[in-house]
Amino acid sequence: MLISTILSLAIGRYYIPVDDILRAFAGREVPAEITQVLFVVRLPRVLGGLLIGGALSMAGASYQGMFKNPLVSPDILGSAAGAGFGASLGILLSFGAVGIKSTSFIFGLIAVLITWFISTRFGRGDDSLFLLILGGIIVSSLFQSMISLIKYAADPTDKLPAITFWLLGSLSKITPKDVLLMIVPFLLCMVILICSASKLNILALGEEEAKTMGVNTKRLQLLVIFTATILTAFSVSLCGMIGWVGLVIPHLARMIVGPNFKALIPASLLLGCSYLLIIDTACRSVFAVEIPLGVITSLAGLPFFLYLLTKKNKGW
């Protein structure tokens, strides 16, 4: 993660030598243009990438353990679709940057609340988690349809391109205020998930077995859903919809450290941070124009996921 951070700070349209980066952080004198590019342009973007990559990866690992399903991703309960709708609505109504991010975060929470209501209203006993996933599919489809409706109603010369670009995902709009706003809930959710790792290990044995061992499964599920929703909604509200990170990275971490959540969650955090920084650096450096981040994460995630499907060892 440290290496990918230094490379992300150095590589770009304006290359900054690593020794100049170290001198700048040490408070020594460097050219003014280096200070401007490093601290105003790249540092907020890199810090945002660290937070968002780690957040999506931890949320994905936690959800996969809770649902005991390797195909689960952080947007399974509709938070990403709800946040995308909120941002699209904010752009359509000409809200400022703060208003767009706020409506995105709020609708991300609303989407998960609707999913939880569907699950508790119609689910009984062992069907609750199954209906939670079905409710997430319903809510995601609902908000995706509403996004399409907003895009249809948007001005094709102004609002529609802005909505489309935002939905593709990018770290280019992240500001120092965004980083400061996200770092506190990120750290709190990280501590909660790491402290819940031992109970997630027990829950992986099955809900009935976990209950017999004294685990309050309903409380644990609520805690995981709450923390993962906060992490996902914050991430989507700041950078748009970035797929596959929370699905692929936990698998990669599981291949390296095994299924124990005490090691899996920290490993997913570190790998997610590194992965998103590397992809973002490629998006803004390899091509003549910056490529949306969500496009490249999908293209990079698909071959790896196909590789996982071909493996004969199913004990994920």
Short mmCIF file of C-alpha atoms in Angstrom, two decimals:
data_model
loop_
_atom_site.label_atom_id
_atom_site.label_comp_id
_atom_site.label_asym_id
_atom_site.label_seq_id
_atom_site.Cartn_x
_atom_site.Cartn_y
_atom_site.Cartn_z
CA MET A 1 0.00 0.00 0.00
CA LEU A 2 2.87 2.36 0.82
CA ILE A 3 4.51 1.66 -2.55
CA SER A 4 1.27 2.22 -4.48
CA THR A 5 0.70 5.47 -2.55
CA ILE A 6 4.14 6.83 -3.46
CA LEU A 7 3.72 5.78 -7.09
CA SER A 8 0.29 7.44 -7.27
CA LEU A 9 1.75 10.68 -5.91
CA ALA A 10 4.63 10.56 -8.38
CA ILE A 11 3.04 9.39 -11.63
CA GLY A 12 0.80 11.57 -13.77
CA ARG A 13 0.84 14.21 -16.50
CA TYR A 14 3.36 16.06 -14.36
CA TYR A 15 5.90 13.55 -13.05
CA ILE A 16 7.27 14.24 -9.56
CA PRO A 17 10.49 12.44 -8.55
CA VAL A 18 10.20 10.37 -5.40
CA ASP A 19 13.01 12.27 -3.66
CA ASP A 20 11.09 15.54 -4.24
CA ILE A 21 7.99 13.93 -2.69
CA LEU A 22 9.96 12.90 0.38
CA ARG A 23 11.52 16.37 0.67
CA ALA A 24 8.10 18.03 0.39
CA PHE A 25 6.62 15.88 3.17
CA ALA A 26 9.71 16.51 5.30
CA GLY A 27 9.07 20.25 5.04
CA ARG A 28 12.12 20.98 2.91
CA GLU A 29 12.12 23.44 0.03
CA VAL A 30 10.88 22.20 -3.35
CA PRO A 31 9.70 24.07 -6.46
CA ALA A 32 6.33 25.79 -6.08
CA GLU A 33 4.71 23.84 -8.92
CA ILE A 34 5.61 20.56 -7.22
CA THR A 35 4.01 21.72 -3.99
CA GLN A 36 0.87 22.77 -5.88
CA VAL A 37 0.49 19.52 -7.80
CA LEU A 38 1.39 17.31 -4.84
CA PHE A 39 -0.68 18.81 -2.04
CA VAL A 40 -3.58 20.42 -3.92
CA VAL A 41 -4.21 18.02 -6.81
CA ARG A 42 -2.85 14.56 -6.02
CA LEU A 43 -2.82 14.14 -2.24
CA PRO A 44 -6.62 14.51 -1.75
CA ARG A 45 -7.20 12.14 -4.65
CA VAL A 46 -4.77 9.55 -3.28
CA LEU A 47 -6.20 9.76 0.24
CA GLY A 48 -9.71 9.44 -1.18
CA GLY A 49 -8.64 6.39 -3.17
CA LEU A 50 -7.18 4.79 -0.04
CA LEU A 51 -10.37 5.36 1.94
CA ILE A 52 -12.77 4.28 -0.80
CA GLY A 53 -10.79 1.21 -1.86
CA GLY A 54 -10.47 0.05 1.74
CA ALA A 55 -14.12 0.81 2.52
CA LEU A 56 -15.54 -1.13 -0.43
CA SER A 57 -13.23 -4.10 0.21
CA MET A 58 -14.07 -4.34 3.91
CA ALA A 59 -17.78 -4.04 3.18
CA GLY A 60 -17.57 -6.77 0.55
CA ALA A 61 -15.63 -9.14 2.81
CA SER A 62 -18.10 -8.61 5.66
CA TYR A 63 -21.14 -9.16 3.46
CA GLN A 64 -19.67 -12.32 1.91
CA GLY A 65 -19.15 -13.72 5.38
CA MET A 66 -22.54 -12.72 6.71
CA PHE A 67 -24.46 -14.08 3.70
CA LYS A 68 -22.06 -17.05 3.27
CA ASN A 69 -22.07 -16.28 -0.45
CA PRO A 70 -18.96 -15.62 -2.58
CA LEU A 71 -20.98 -13.63 -5.15
CA VAL A 72 -22.08 -10.90 -2.73
CA SER A 73 -20.76 -7.36 -3.20
CA PRO A 74 -21.25 -4.13 -1.18
CA ASP A 75 -24.16 -3.01 -3.37
CA ILE A 76 -26.18 -6.17 -2.72
CA LEU A 77 -28.73 -4.32 -0.54
CA GLY A 78 -29.23 -1.44 -2.97
CA SER A 79 -27.04 1.21 -1.33
CA ALA A 80 -25.03 1.91 -4.50
CA ALA A 81 -28.14 2.22 -6.68
CA GLY A 82 -29.82 4.46 -4.10
CA ALA A 83 -26.73 6.67 -3.83
CA GLY A 84 -26.53 6.84 -7.62
CA PHE A 85 -30.14 7.96 -7.80
CA GLY A 86 -29.55 10.60 -5.13
CA ALA A 87 -26.58 12.04 -7.00
CA SER A 88 -28.46 11.99 -10.32
CA LEU A 89 -31.38 13.80 -8.69
CA GLY A 90 -29.00 16.37 -7.20
CA ILE A 91 -27.40 17.02 -10.59
CA LEU A 92 -30.83 17.28 -12.27
CA LEU A 93 -31.96 19.84 -9.67
CA SER A 94 -28.70 21.82 -10.07
CA PHE A 95 -27.52 21.27 -6.50
CA GLY A 96 -23.96 22.23 -5.64
CA ALA A 97 -21.22 19.70 -4.94
CA VAL A 98 -22.16 19.45 -1.27
CA GLY A 99 -25.85 18.99 -2.10
CA ILE A 100 -25.14 16.26 -4.65
CA LYS A 101 -22.95 14.30 -2.25
CA SER A 102 -25.44 14.75 0.60
CA THR A 103 -28.46 13.55 -1.40
CA SER A 104 -26.40 10.65 -2.70
CA PHE A 105 -25.47 9.54 0.82
CA ILE A 106 -29.02 9.98 2.15
CA PHE A 107 -30.63 7.96 -0.64
CA GLY A 108 -28.01 5.25 -0.19
CA LEU A 109 -29.18 4.87 3.41
CA ILE A 110 -32.85 5.05 2.39
CA ALA A 111 -32.37 2.22 -0.12
CA VAL A 112 -30.96 -0.11 2.55
CA LEU A 113 -33.73 0.84 4.98
CA ILE A 114 -36.32 -0.13 2.37
CA THR A 115 -34.51 -3.43 1.82
CA TRP A 116 -34.44 -4.10 5.56
CA PHE A 117 -38.16 -3.29 5.84
CA ILE A 118 -38.97 -5.78 3.06
CA SER A 119 -36.92 -8.45 4.81
CA THR A 120 -38.45 -7.91 8.26
CA ARG A 121 -41.98 -7.52 6.90
CA PHE A 122 -42.05 -10.70 4.83
CA GLY A 123 -39.14 -12.79 6.18
CA ARG A 124 -39.50 -15.41 8.85
CA GLY A 125 -36.66 -17.24 10.59
CA ASP A 126 -34.21 -18.79 8.15
CA ASP A 127 -35.78 -16.90 5.23
CA SER A 128 -34.68 -13.48 6.53
CA LEU A 129 -31.25 -13.40 4.87
CA PHE A 130 -32.65 -14.85 1.66
CA LEU A 131 -35.36 -12.18 1.54
CA LEU A 132 -32.77 -9.54 2.40
CA ILE A 133 -30.95 -10.40 -0.83
CA LEU A 134 -34.20 -10.48 -2.81
CA GLY A 135 -35.20 -7.14 -1.30
CA GLY A 136 -31.84 -5.72 -2.32
CA ILE A 137 -32.40 -6.86 -5.90
CA ILE A 138 -35.87 -5.28 -5.92
CA VAL A 139 -34.63 -1.98 -4.48
CA SER A 140 -31.62 -1.87 -6.80
CA SER A 141 -33.85 -2.41 -9.82
CA LEU A 142 -36.23 0.29 -8.59
CA PHE A 143 -33.53 2.91 -8.18
CA GLN A 144 -31.80 1.91 -11.43
CA SER A 145 -35.12 2.49 -13.22
CA MET A 146 -35.46 5.86 -11.53
CA ILE A 147 -31.92 6.76 -12.62
CA SER A 148 -32.90 5.93 -16.19
CA LEU A 149 -35.99 8.12 -15.82
CA ILE A 150 -33.87 11.03 -14.57
CA LYS A 151 -31.42 10.59 -17.46
CA TYR A 152 -34.33 10.62 -19.89
CA ALA A 153 -35.63 13.88 -18.39
CA ALA A 154 -32.20 15.56 -18.14
CA ASP A 155 -30.94 18.21 -20.53
CA PRO A 156 -28.91 16.25 -23.14
CA THR A 157 -26.37 19.05 -23.59
CA ASP A 158 -25.62 19.73 -19.93
CA LYS A 159 -27.16 17.58 -17.19
CA LEU A 160 -27.15 14.22 -19.01
CA PRO A 161 -23.36 14.16 -19.66
CA ALA A 162 -22.73 15.18 -16.03
CA ILE A 163 -24.96 12.38 -14.71
CA THR A 164 -23.42 9.81 -17.04
CA PHE A 165 -19.85 10.76 -16.14
CA TRP A 166 -20.63 10.73 -12.42
CA LEU A 167 -22.21 7.28 -12.60
CA LEU A 168 -19.07 5.90 -14.30
CA GLY A 169 -17.01 6.77 -11.22
CA SER A 170 -13.97 8.99 -10.76
CA LEU A 171 -11.70 10.27 -7.98
CA SER A 172 -11.09 13.57 -9.78
CA LYS A 173 -13.72 15.52 -7.81
CA ILE A 174 -12.53 14.53 -4.32
CA THR A 175 -11.49 17.50 -2.16
CA PRO A 176 -9.66 17.72 1.19
CA LYS A 177 -13.03 18.40 2.86
CA ASP A 178 -14.36 15.10 1.47
CA VAL A 179 -11.39 13.24 2.93
CA LEU A 180 -11.86 14.86 6.34
CA LEU A 181 -15.59 14.12 6.22
CA MET A 182 -15.10 10.43 5.47
CA ILE A 183 -12.10 9.58 7.63
CA VAL A 184 -13.98 9.53 10.97
CA PRO A 185 -16.84 7.18 9.91
CA PHE A 186 -14.29 5.10 8.00
CA LEU A 187 -12.14 4.57 11.10
CA LEU A 188 -15.18 3.85 13.29
CA CYS A 189 -16.59 1.29 10.84
CA MET A 190 -13.14 -0.29 10.42
CA VAL A 191 -12.79 -0.75 14.20
CA ILE A 192 -16.32 -2.17 14.46
CA LEU A 193 -15.74 -4.74 11.70
CA ILE A 194 -12.33 -5.79 13.02
CA CYS A 195 -13.75 -6.17 16.55
CA SER A 196 -16.63 -8.26 15.12
CA ALA A 197 -14.28 -10.61 13.24
CA SER A 198 -14.42 -13.43 15.79
CA LYS A 199 -18.24 -13.39 15.77
CA LEU A 200 -18.24 -13.39 11.96
CA ASN A 201 -16.08 -16.52 12.11
CA ILE A 202 -18.73 -18.18 14.28
CA LEU A 203 -21.56 -16.94 12.06
CA ALA A 204 -19.85 -18.60 9.08
CA LEU A 205 -20.64 -21.96 10.72
CA GLY A 206 -24.35 -21.25 10.34
CA GLU A 207 -26.94 -19.13 12.10
CA GLU A 208 -28.23 -21.90 14.35
CA GLU A 209 -24.73 -22.95 15.41
CA ALA A 210 -23.86 -19.32 16.15
CA LYS A 211 -26.94 -18.93 18.35
CA THR A 212 -26.03 -22.02 20.36
CA MET A 213 -22.56 -20.52 20.96
CA GLY A 214 -24.08 -17.35 22.41
CA VAL A 215 -23.87 -15.02 19.40
CA ASN A 216 -26.77 -12.61 18.97
CA THR A 217 -27.06 -13.14 15.23
CA LYS A 218 -29.70 -10.45 14.62
CA ARG A 219 -27.61 -7.81 16.36
CA LEU A 220 -24.49 -8.92 14.48
CA GLN A 221 -26.30 -8.81 11.13
CA LEU A 222 -27.64 -5.33 11.90
CA LEU A 223 -24.16 -4.17 12.89
CA VAL A 224 -22.56 -5.52 9.70
CA ILE A 225 -25.33 -4.07 7.51
CA PHE A 226 -25.06 -0.67 9.22
CA THR A 227 -21.28 -0.40 8.94
CA ALA A 228 -21.12 -1.77 5.38
CA THR A 229 -23.92 0.58 4.31
CA ILE A 230 -22.15 3.61 5.79
CA LEU A 231 -18.91 2.64 4.03
CA THR A 232 -20.59 1.97 0.68
CA ALA A 233 -22.88 5.03 0.72
CA PHE A 234 -20.00 7.34 1.64
CA SER A 235 -17.82 5.86 -1.10
CA VAL A 236 -20.47 6.14 -3.82
CA SER A 237 -21.42 9.67 -2.74
CA LEU A 238 -17.81 10.83 -3.15
CA CYS A 239 -16.67 9.09 -6.31
CA GLY A 240 -19.65 7.56 -8.10
CA MET A 241 -20.43 3.91 -8.74
CA ILE A 242 -17.26 1.80 -8.78
CA GLY A 243 -18.00 -1.87 -9.23
CA TRP A 244 -16.13 -5.13 -8.65
CA VAL A 245 -13.75 -3.80 -5.98
CA GLY A 246 -15.82 -5.15 -3.10
CA LEU A 247 -16.44 -8.41 -4.96
CA VAL A 248 -12.97 -9.31 -6.24
CA ILE A 249 -10.61 -8.00 -3.54
CA PRO A 250 -12.03 -10.10 -0.65
CA HIS A 251 -11.50 -13.22 -2.80
CA LEU A 252 -7.89 -12.23 -3.45
CA ALA A 253 -7.35 -11.57 0.27
CA ARG A 254 -8.94 -14.94 1.12
CA MET A 255 -6.53 -16.69 -1.27
CA ILE A 256 -3.59 -15.07 0.54
CA VAL A 257 -4.52 -15.16 4.25
CA GLY A 258 -7.37 -17.69 4.41
CA PRO A 259 -10.99 -17.34 5.58
CA ASN A 260 -10.31 -16.20 9.17
CA PHE A 261 -11.94 -12.77 9.41
CA LYS A 262 -9.37 -11.60 11.96
CA ALA A 263 -6.86 -11.60 9.10
CA LEU A 264 -9.26 -11.33 6.15
CA ILE A 265 -10.74 -7.92 6.97
CA PRO A 266 -7.36 -6.16 7.47
CA ALA A 267 -5.97 -7.89 4.38
CA SER A 268 -8.99 -6.80 2.32
CA LEU A 269 -8.50 -3.26 3.61
CA LEU A 270 -4.84 -3.09 2.55
CA LEU A 271 -5.38 -4.83 -0.81
CA GLY A 272 -8.39 -2.65 -1.61
CA CYS A 273 -6.44 0.53 -0.90
CA SER A 274 -3.56 -0.59 -3.11
CA TYR A 275 -5.79 -1.90 -5.91
CA LEU A 276 -7.87 1.26 -6.30
CA LEU A 277 -4.78 3.50 -6.27
CA ILE A 278 -3.11 1.40 -8.97
CA ILE A 279 -6.23 1.42 -11.15
CA ASP A 280 -6.73 5.17 -10.68
CA THR A 281 -3.09 5.87 -11.56
CA ALA A 282 -3.52 3.86 -14.76
CA CYS A 283 -6.79 5.67 -15.59
CA ARG A 284 -5.18 9.11 -15.49
CA SER A 285 -1.74 8.22 -16.85
CA VAL A 286 -1.88 5.51 -19.52
CA PHE A 287 -4.29 7.17 -21.96
CA ALA A 288 -4.38 10.62 -23.51
CA VAL A 289 -7.56 11.45 -21.58
CA GLU A 290 -8.65 10.22 -18.17
CA ILE A 291 -10.75 7.06 -18.33
CA PRO A 292 -13.64 6.70 -15.83
CA LEU A 293 -12.55 4.58 -12.90
CA GLY A 294 -15.61 2.32 -12.89
CA VAL A 295 -14.92 1.19 -16.46
CA ILE A 296 -11.38 0.03 -15.69
CA THR A 297 -12.29 -1.68 -12.41
CA SER A 298 -14.88 -3.73 -14.32
CA LEU A 299 -12.45 -4.61 -17.10
CA ALA A 300 -9.76 -5.56 -14.58
CA GLY A 301 -12.14 -7.47 -12.30
CA LEU A 302 -13.83 -9.65 -14.92
CA PRO A 303 -10.77 -11.76 -15.95
CA PHE A 304 -9.84 -12.34 -12.32
CA PHE A 305 -13.36 -13.40 -11.44
CA LEU A 306 -13.46 -15.79 -14.41
CA TYR A 307 -10.21 -17.26 -13.11
CA LEU A 308 -11.83 -17.83 -9.73
CA LEU A 309 -14.79 -19.61 -11.36
CA THR A 310 -12.44 -22.02 -13.14
CA LYS A 311 -10.71 -23.08 -9.91
CA LYS A 312 -11.72 -26.56 -8.81
CA ASN A 313 -11.26 -25.80 -5.12
CA LYS A 314 -14.68 -24.54 -4.06
CA GLY A 315 -13.77 -24.00 -0.40
CA TRP A 316 -13.75 -20.22 -0.64
#
